[in-house]
Every structure is written in structure tokens, then in C-alpha cells.
Amino acid sequence: LSQSEKDQLVSHIYDDANWLLHMVENLLAVTRIHPESAASINKSMEPVEEVVAEAVSRFKARYPESPVQVCTPEEFYMIPMDPTLIEQVIMNLLENAAIHAHSQEAIDLTVTAKDGQWIRFQIKDYGQGISPERLETIFEGSPYGAGESADSKRGMGIGLTICKTIITVHGGTITAHNHAHGAVFAFLLPIPTQPCA
């Protein structure tokens, strides 16, 4: 094999190893959750900015060529969450943007307070967007689009189903829509009305 062929093979092995690592993390996350009971997750009061920073750091380690612009509130927020699981959600959404947007532009990760009751996390890309038929079922676990097989392009469905489960057991909601130049995923987590014991 030529050096370029060896480099290409190593690159493919690296990409597949990253994908496998992420998939195992997703599956392990699912085994920790029982959707019928929010008590099945271990919540603690966590600083929003630190959880976001950790997720972005992990993402950049895996996708160093995918830039991310992060904007967080000036105000300091602590909210109840399982930080590992919320980091997993942010990682999944950033990875989807990096892989499926087909864009060289930076991904925007914006965190804002909403109505004093929610923290809103938004991941916005500037790519090809999501087909309308996919938007209708994107969180329902159908990983492949029309004409795709399990051995073709890796789909988004499994990771997004896990994202929805994680956010639901945290008492939040998750949505997806298109904007004029790409796709937007956003989820809300509740701000506690009184300090946790």
C-alpha cells in the first residue's frame, strides 16, 4: 500500500472507532434510564456553563476540524441534572451537526434563560437542513432516510431517541426545526423554583 492509502485506512479506522465509542456511550446512557420514572436518574445541582464547557471540550477532541461558537448567559445558573447524560445530549446534537450539515461554517451553541423557568440549549448549524418528512419523526428512532440501509450513511435516529428520553426524564422538552440556512435543535431544562434539599 502507498503511504496515502495507509493514511486513508488509518483515518477510516479512527472515524469508525470514534463512532463506535459514541454508540456505546449512547447505549450505556439508555440502560441507565427508565422513562416511566424520573427518579431513575441521579440528579445534582450543576453549573450550566461547566456542563456545556465539558461537552464542547469532548466534542472538539473528537472533531477538531468542526468549529463551535459558544454563547452562555452572564448570570450563573445551577440546575438539577445528571451532568453525564446532559453532556451526552449536547455531544449527540453537536455531532449530528458536524456530520449531517455538510457545512464548513461554525456550529452555534447558545444557552439562554427563558421566562425565568427554563434554561434553553440551542445547537444551530448552517448546512443543508432536515427534510420535512424526517422532521416529523426525527425523535422516534427511525435512523435511516428513504433509500438508505443500515450499511449506508449512519443515521441520526438512535442518538436522537436517546436525547429525547434523557431530556424527558429531566422534565424538559426537545425540538428540531429548520431555519433559512440549516437546522436547529433545542432543548429546555427546568430551573428549580426552590433550592434542592
PDB file of C-alpha atoms in Angstrom:
ATOM      1  CA  LEU A   1       0.000   0.000   0.000  1.00  0.00           C
ATOM      2  CA  SER A   2       1.122   3.531  -0.691  1.00  0.00           C
ATOM      3  CA  GLN A   3       1.510   5.984   2.166  1.00  0.00           C
ATOM      4  CA  SER A   4      -1.649   7.835   1.108  1.00  0.00           C
ATOM      5  CA  GLU A   5      -3.630   4.573   1.109  1.00  0.00           C
ATOM      6  CA  LYS A   6      -2.288   3.726   4.564  1.00  0.00           C
ATOM      7  CA  ASP A   7      -3.224   7.200   5.807  1.00  0.00           C
ATOM      8  CA  GLN A   8      -6.723   6.797   4.398  1.00  0.00           C
ATOM      9  CA  LEU A   9      -7.169   3.422   6.069  1.00  0.00           C
ATOM     10  CA  VAL A  10      -5.981   4.782   9.408  1.00  0.00           C
ATOM     11  CA  SER A  11      -8.342   7.730   9.016  1.00  0.00           C
ATOM     12  CA  HIS A  12     -11.279   5.372   8.403  1.00  0.00           C
ATOM     13  CA  ILE A  13     -10.313   3.250  11.412  1.00  0.00           C
ATOM     14  CA  TYR A  14     -10.132   6.373  13.561  1.00  0.00           C
ATOM     15  CA  ASP A  15     -13.547   7.583  12.352  1.00  0.00           C
ATOM     16  CA  ASP A  16     -15.139   4.190  12.937  1.00  0.00           C
ATOM     17  CA  ALA A  17     -13.583   3.882  16.382  1.00  0.00           C
ATOM     18  CA  ASN A  18     -14.982   7.296  17.301  1.00  0.00           C
ATOM     19  CA  TRP A  19     -18.405   6.289  16.029  1.00  0.00           C
ATOM     20  CA  LEU A  20     -18.291   3.016  17.978  1.00  0.00           C
ATOM     21  CA  LEU A  21     -17.221   4.820  21.148  1.00  0.00           C
ATOM     22  CA  HIS A  22     -20.088   7.266  20.794  1.00  0.00           C
ATOM     23  CA  MET A  23     -22.581   4.497  20.075  1.00  0.00           C
ATOM     24  CA  VAL A  24     -21.510   2.538  23.170  1.00  0.00           C
ATOM     25  CA  GLU A  25     -21.865   5.696  25.262  1.00  0.00           C
ATOM     26  CA  ASN A  26     -25.377   6.133  23.872  1.00  0.00           C
ATOM     27  CA  LEU A  27     -26.362   2.566  24.642  1.00  0.00           C
ATOM     28  CA  LEU A  28     -24.949   2.794  28.156  1.00  0.00           C
ATOM     29  CA  ALA A  29     -26.912   6.006  28.654  1.00  0.00           C
ATOM     30  CA  VAL A  30     -30.127   4.222  27.685  1.00  0.00           C
ATOM     31  CA  THR A  31     -29.522   1.400  30.158  1.00  0.00           C
ATOM     32  CA  ARG A  32     -29.374   3.963  32.969  1.00  0.00           C
ATOM     33  CA  ILE A  33     -32.815   5.386  32.208  1.00  0.00           C
ATOM     34  CA  HIS A  34     -36.333   4.129  32.780  1.00  0.00           C
ATOM     35  CA  PRO A  35     -38.599   6.672  31.024  1.00  0.00           C
ATOM     36  CA  GLU A  36     -41.519   5.945  33.352  1.00  0.00           C
ATOM     37  CA  SER A  37     -39.544   7.163  36.371  1.00  0.00           C
ATOM     38  CA  ALA A  38     -37.551  10.376  36.621  1.00  0.00           C
ATOM     39  CA  ALA A  39     -36.231   9.030  39.928  1.00  0.00           C
ATOM     40  CA  SER A  40     -34.149   6.555  37.903  1.00  0.00           C
ATOM     41  CA  ILE A  41     -31.515   9.211  37.221  1.00  0.00           C
ATOM     42  CA  ASN A  42     -29.163  10.732  39.757  1.00  0.00           C
ATOM     43  CA  LYS A  43     -29.598  14.497  39.655  1.00  0.00           C
ATOM     44  CA  SER A  44     -27.412  17.017  41.398  1.00  0.00           C
ATOM     45  CA  MET A  45     -27.200  20.781  41.219  1.00  0.00           C
ATOM     46  CA  GLU A  46     -24.752  21.516  38.418  1.00  0.00           C
ATOM     47  CA  PRO A  47     -23.408  24.768  36.912  1.00  0.00           C
ATOM     48  CA  VAL A  48     -24.757  25.075  33.380  1.00  0.00           C
ATOM     49  CA  GLU A  49     -21.616  26.695  31.989  1.00  0.00           C
ATOM     50  CA  GLU A  50     -19.340  23.911  33.252  1.00  0.00           C
ATOM     51  CA  VAL A  51     -21.508  21.157  31.779  1.00  0.00           C
ATOM     52  CA  VAL A  52     -21.555  22.936  28.419  1.00  0.00           C
ATOM     53  CA  ALA A  53     -17.783  23.505  28.543  1.00  0.00           C
ATOM     54  CA  GLU A  54     -17.116  19.818  29.252  1.00  0.00           C
ATOM     55  CA  ALA A  55     -19.364  18.680  26.392  1.00  0.00           C
ATOM     56  CA  VAL A  56     -17.744  21.117  23.945  1.00  0.00           C
ATOM     57  CA  SER A  57     -14.264  20.042  25.069  1.00  0.00           C
ATOM     58  CA  ARG A  58     -15.093  16.389  24.416  1.00  0.00           C
ATOM     59  CA  PHE A  59     -16.608  17.267  21.046  1.00  0.00           C
ATOM     60  CA  LYS A  60     -13.531  19.262  19.964  1.00  0.00           C
ATOM     61  CA  ALA A  61     -11.280  16.366  20.915  1.00  0.00           C
ATOM     62  CA  ARG A  62     -13.216  14.123  18.520  1.00  0.00           C
ATOM     63  CA  TYR A  63     -13.931  16.683  15.803  1.00  0.00           C
ATOM     64  CA  PRO A  64     -11.051  19.183  15.888  1.00  0.00           C
ATOM     65  CA  GLU A  65     -11.908  20.486  12.414  1.00  0.00           C
ATOM     66  CA  SER A  66     -15.532  21.352  13.334  1.00  0.00           C
ATOM     67  CA  PRO A  67     -15.610  24.820  14.926  1.00  0.00           C
ATOM     68  CA  VAL A  68     -18.165  25.650  17.620  1.00  0.00           C
ATOM     69  CA  GLN A  69     -19.187  29.121  18.762  1.00  0.00           C
ATOM     70  CA  VAL A  70     -20.499  29.063  22.334  1.00  0.00           C
ATOM     71  CA  CYS A  71     -22.630  31.734  23.998  1.00  0.00           C
ATOM     72  CA  THR A  72     -23.761  31.265  27.610  1.00  0.00           C
ATOM     73  CA  PRO A  73     -25.640  33.585  29.979  1.00  0.00           C
ATOM     74  CA  GLU A  74     -23.706  36.135  32.006  1.00  0.00           C
ATOM     75  CA  GLU A  75     -25.762  35.110  35.021  1.00  0.00           C
ATOM     76  CA  PHE A  76     -24.622  31.989  36.894  1.00  0.00           C
ATOM     77  CA  TYR A  77     -27.175  29.158  36.803  1.00  0.00           C
ATOM     78  CA  MET A  78     -27.237  25.922  38.787  1.00  0.00           C
ATOM     79  CA  ILE A  79     -29.912  23.444  37.763  1.00  0.00           C
ATOM     80  CA  PRO A  80     -30.655  19.825  38.762  1.00  0.00           C
ATOM     81  CA  MET A  81     -29.379  17.325  36.222  1.00  0.00           C
ATOM     82  CA  ASP A  82     -27.339  14.233  35.633  1.00  0.00           C
ATOM     83  CA  PRO A  83     -24.349  16.035  34.071  1.00  0.00           C
ATOM     84  CA  THR A  84     -23.052  12.977  32.216  1.00  0.00           C
ATOM     85  CA  LEU A  85     -26.367  12.479  30.459  1.00  0.00           C
ATOM     86  CA  ILE A  86     -26.840  16.148  29.572  1.00  0.00           C
ATOM     87  CA  GLU A  87     -23.292  16.265  28.219  1.00  0.00           C
ATOM     88  CA  GLN A  88     -24.230  13.234  26.120  1.00  0.00           C
ATOM     89  CA  VAL A  89     -27.225  15.095  24.675  1.00  0.00           C
ATOM     90  CA  ILE A  90     -25.100  18.118  23.785  1.00  0.00           C
ATOM     91  CA  MET A  91     -22.454  15.833  22.285  1.00  0.00           C
ATOM     92  CA  ASN A  92     -25.037  13.985  20.171  1.00  0.00           C
ATOM     93  CA  LEU A  93     -26.506  17.211  18.825  1.00  0.00           C
ATOM     94  CA  LEU A  94     -23.101  18.726  18.039  1.00  0.00           C
ATOM     95  CA  GLU A  95     -22.004  15.519  16.349  1.00  0.00           C
ATOM     96  CA  ASN A  96     -25.159  15.430  14.232  1.00  0.00           C
ATOM     97  CA  ALA A  97     -24.474  18.986  13.103  1.00  0.00           C
ATOM     98  CA  ALA A  98     -20.846  18.165  12.277  1.00  0.00           C
ATOM     99  CA  ILE A  99     -21.706  15.028  10.308  1.00  0.00           C
ATOM    100  CA  HIS A 100     -25.037  15.772   8.655  1.00  0.00           C
ATOM    101  CA  ALA A 101     -24.996  19.515   7.951  1.00  0.00           C
ATOM    102  CA  HIS A 102     -22.247  19.180   5.314  1.00  0.00           C
ATOM    103  CA  SER A 103     -21.032  22.675   6.115  1.00  0.00           C
ATOM    104  CA  GLN A 104     -17.693  24.275   6.916  1.00  0.00           C
ATOM    105  CA  GLU A 105     -19.316  27.027   8.963  1.00  0.00           C
ATOM    106  CA  ALA A 106     -19.132  27.038  12.746  1.00  0.00           C
ATOM    107  CA  ILE A 107     -21.891  25.412  14.774  1.00  0.00           C
ATOM    108  CA  ASP A 108     -23.623  27.814  17.173  1.00  0.00           C
ATOM    109  CA  LEU A 109     -24.265  26.555  20.707  1.00  0.00           C
ATOM    110  CA  THR A 110     -26.339  29.096  22.595  1.00  0.00           C
ATOM    111  CA  VAL A 111     -27.622  28.820  26.154  1.00  0.00           C
ATOM    112  CA  THR A 112     -30.261  31.258  27.415  1.00  0.00           C
ATOM    113  CA  ALA A 113     -32.687  31.624  30.304  1.00  0.00           C
ATOM    114  CA  LYS A 114     -36.342  31.524  29.219  1.00  0.00           C
ATOM    115  CA  ASP A 115     -39.153  33.110  31.263  1.00  0.00           C
ATOM    116  CA  GLY A 116     -37.221  32.553  34.474  1.00  0.00           C
ATOM    117  CA  GLN A 117     -38.402  28.932  34.409  1.00  0.00           C
ATOM    118  CA  TRP A 118     -36.211  27.199  31.860  1.00  0.00           C
ATOM    119  CA  ILE A 119     -32.674  27.020  30.569  1.00  0.00           C
ATOM    120  CA  ARG A 120     -32.712  26.701  26.777  1.00  0.00           C
ATOM    121  CA  PHE A 121     -29.856  24.954  24.957  1.00  0.00           C
ATOM    122  CA  GLN A 122     -29.761  25.520  21.191  1.00  0.00           C
ATOM    123  CA  ILE A 123     -27.484  23.906  18.605  1.00  0.00           C
ATOM    124  CA  LYS A 124     -27.720  25.637  15.217  1.00  0.00           C
ATOM    125  CA  ASP A 125     -25.883  24.630  12.066  1.00  0.00           C
ATOM    126  CA  TYR A 126     -25.550  26.295   8.683  1.00  0.00           C
ATOM    127  CA  GLY A 127     -25.912  23.375   6.340  1.00  0.00           C
ATOM    128  CA  GLN A 128     -28.471  21.579   4.233  1.00  0.00           C
ATOM    129  CA  GLY A 129     -31.220  21.366   6.855  1.00  0.00           C
ATOM    130  CA  ILE A 130     -33.509  18.416   7.519  1.00  0.00           C
ATOM    131  CA  SER A 131     -36.082  17.126   5.073  1.00  0.00           C
ATOM    132  CA  PRO A 132     -39.681  17.866   6.151  1.00  0.00           C
ATOM    133  CA  GLU A 133     -40.594  14.170   6.293  1.00  0.00           C
ATOM    134  CA  ARG A 134     -37.658  13.489   8.633  1.00  0.00           C
ATOM    135  CA  LEU A 135     -38.624  16.349  10.928  1.00  0.00           C
ATOM    136  CA  GLU A 136     -41.959  14.680  11.671  1.00  0.00           C
ATOM    137  CA  THR A 137     -40.350  11.526  13.105  1.00  0.00           C
ATOM    138  CA  ILE A 138     -36.792  12.570  13.903  1.00  0.00           C
ATOM    139  CA  PHE A 139     -37.008  11.689  17.617  1.00  0.00           C
ATOM    140  CA  GLU A 140     -38.891   8.416  17.092  1.00  0.00           C
ATOM    141  CA  GLY A 141     -35.927   6.161  16.432  1.00  0.00           C
ATOM    142  CA  SER A 142     -36.048   5.731  12.660  1.00  0.00           C
ATOM    143  CA  PRO A 143     -32.383   6.154  11.831  1.00  0.00           C
ATOM    144  CA  TYR A 144     -32.498   5.877   8.051  1.00  0.00           C
ATOM    145  CA  GLY A 145     -33.960   8.066   5.386  1.00  0.00           C
ATOM    146  CA  ALA A 146     -35.583   6.865   2.177  1.00  0.00           C
ATOM    147  CA  GLY A 147     -33.242   4.711   0.141  1.00  0.00           C
ATOM    148  CA  GLU A 148     -30.739   4.303   2.986  1.00  0.00           C
ATOM    149  CA  SER A 149     -29.772   0.990   4.547  1.00  0.00           C
ATOM    150  CA  ALA A 150     -28.105   0.103   7.821  1.00  0.00           C
ATOM    151  CA  ASP A 151     -24.811  -0.184   5.946  1.00  0.00           C
ATOM    152  CA  SER A 152     -25.034   3.174   4.198  1.00  0.00           C
ATOM    153  CA  LYS A 153     -24.671   6.594   5.834  1.00  0.00           C
ATOM    154  CA  ARG A 154     -25.002   6.415   9.589  1.00  0.00           C
ATOM    155  CA  GLY A 155     -28.315   7.918  10.645  1.00  0.00           C
ATOM    156  CA  MET A 156     -29.327  10.245  13.449  1.00  0.00           C
ATOM    157  CA  GLY A 157     -32.276   8.284  14.807  1.00  0.00           C
ATOM    158  CA  ILE A 158     -30.749   6.241  17.630  1.00  0.00           C
ATOM    159  CA  GLY A 159     -28.883   9.130  19.201  1.00  0.00           C
ATOM    160  CA  LEU A 160     -31.846  11.487  18.923  1.00  0.00           C
ATOM    161  CA  THR A 161     -34.202   8.989  20.527  1.00  0.00           C
ATOM    162  CA  ILE A 162     -31.795   8.766  23.443  1.00  0.00           C
ATOM    163  CA  CYS A 163     -31.615  12.565  23.596  1.00  0.00           C
ATOM    164  CA  LYS A 164     -35.387  12.787  23.859  1.00  0.00           C
ATOM    165  CA  THR A 165     -35.506  10.145  26.592  1.00  0.00           C
ATOM    166  CA  ILE A 166     -32.815  11.904  28.610  1.00  0.00           C
ATOM    167  CA  ILE A 167     -34.470  15.316  28.327  1.00  0.00           C
ATOM    168  CA  THR A 168     -37.916  13.897  29.109  1.00  0.00           C
ATOM    169  CA  VAL A 169     -36.794  12.267  32.361  1.00  0.00           C
ATOM    170  CA  HIS A 170     -35.224  15.608  33.305  1.00  0.00           C
ATOM    171  CA  GLY A 171     -38.651  17.227  32.992  1.00  0.00           C
ATOM    172  CA  GLY A 172     -37.758  19.063  29.795  1.00  0.00           C
ATOM    173  CA  THR A 173     -38.623  19.089  26.104  1.00  0.00           C
ATOM    174  CA  ILE A 174     -36.591  18.827  22.904  1.00  0.00           C
ATOM    175  CA  THR A 175     -37.428  20.108  19.416  1.00  0.00           C
ATOM    176  CA  ALA A 176     -35.983  20.278  15.926  1.00  0.00           C
ATOM    177  CA  HIS A 177     -36.723  22.627  13.052  1.00  0.00           C
ATOM    178  CA  ASN A 178     -35.105  24.241  10.046  1.00  0.00           C
ATOM    179  CA  HIS A 179     -34.072  27.847   9.695  1.00  0.00           C
ATOM    180  CA  ALA A 180     -33.231  29.694   6.487  1.00  0.00           C
ATOM    181  CA  HIS A 181     -29.707  28.241   6.296  1.00  0.00           C
ATOM    182  CA  GLY A 182     -29.702  24.955   8.176  1.00  0.00           C
ATOM    183  CA  ALA A 183     -31.138  23.095  11.158  1.00  0.00           C
ATOM    184  CA  VAL A 184     -31.785  23.941  14.797  1.00  0.00           C
ATOM    185  CA  PHE A 185     -32.079  21.520  17.713  1.00  0.00           C
ATOM    186  CA  ALA A 186     -33.093  22.919  21.087  1.00  0.00           C
ATOM    187  CA  PHE A 187     -33.970  21.547  24.483  1.00  0.00           C
ATOM    188  CA  LEU A 188     -35.301  23.048  27.701  1.00  0.00           C
ATOM    189  CA  LEU A 189     -34.391  22.084  31.255  1.00  0.00           C
ATOM    190  CA  PRO A 190     -36.378  23.441  34.205  1.00  0.00           C
ATOM    191  CA  ILE A 191     -34.932  25.948  36.654  1.00  0.00           C
ATOM    192  CA  PRO A 192     -35.932  24.850  40.167  1.00  0.00           C
ATOM    193  CA  THR A 193     -38.443  27.100  41.917  1.00  0.00           C
ATOM    194  CA  GLN A 194     -36.760  26.420  45.248  1.00  0.00           C
ATOM    195  CA  PRO A 195     -33.348  25.096  46.254  1.00  0.00           C
ATOM    196  CA  CYS A 196     -32.969  21.333  46.201  1.00  0.00           C
ATOM    197  CA  ALA A 197     -32.513  19.669  49.580  1.00  0.00           C
TER     198      ALA A 197
END
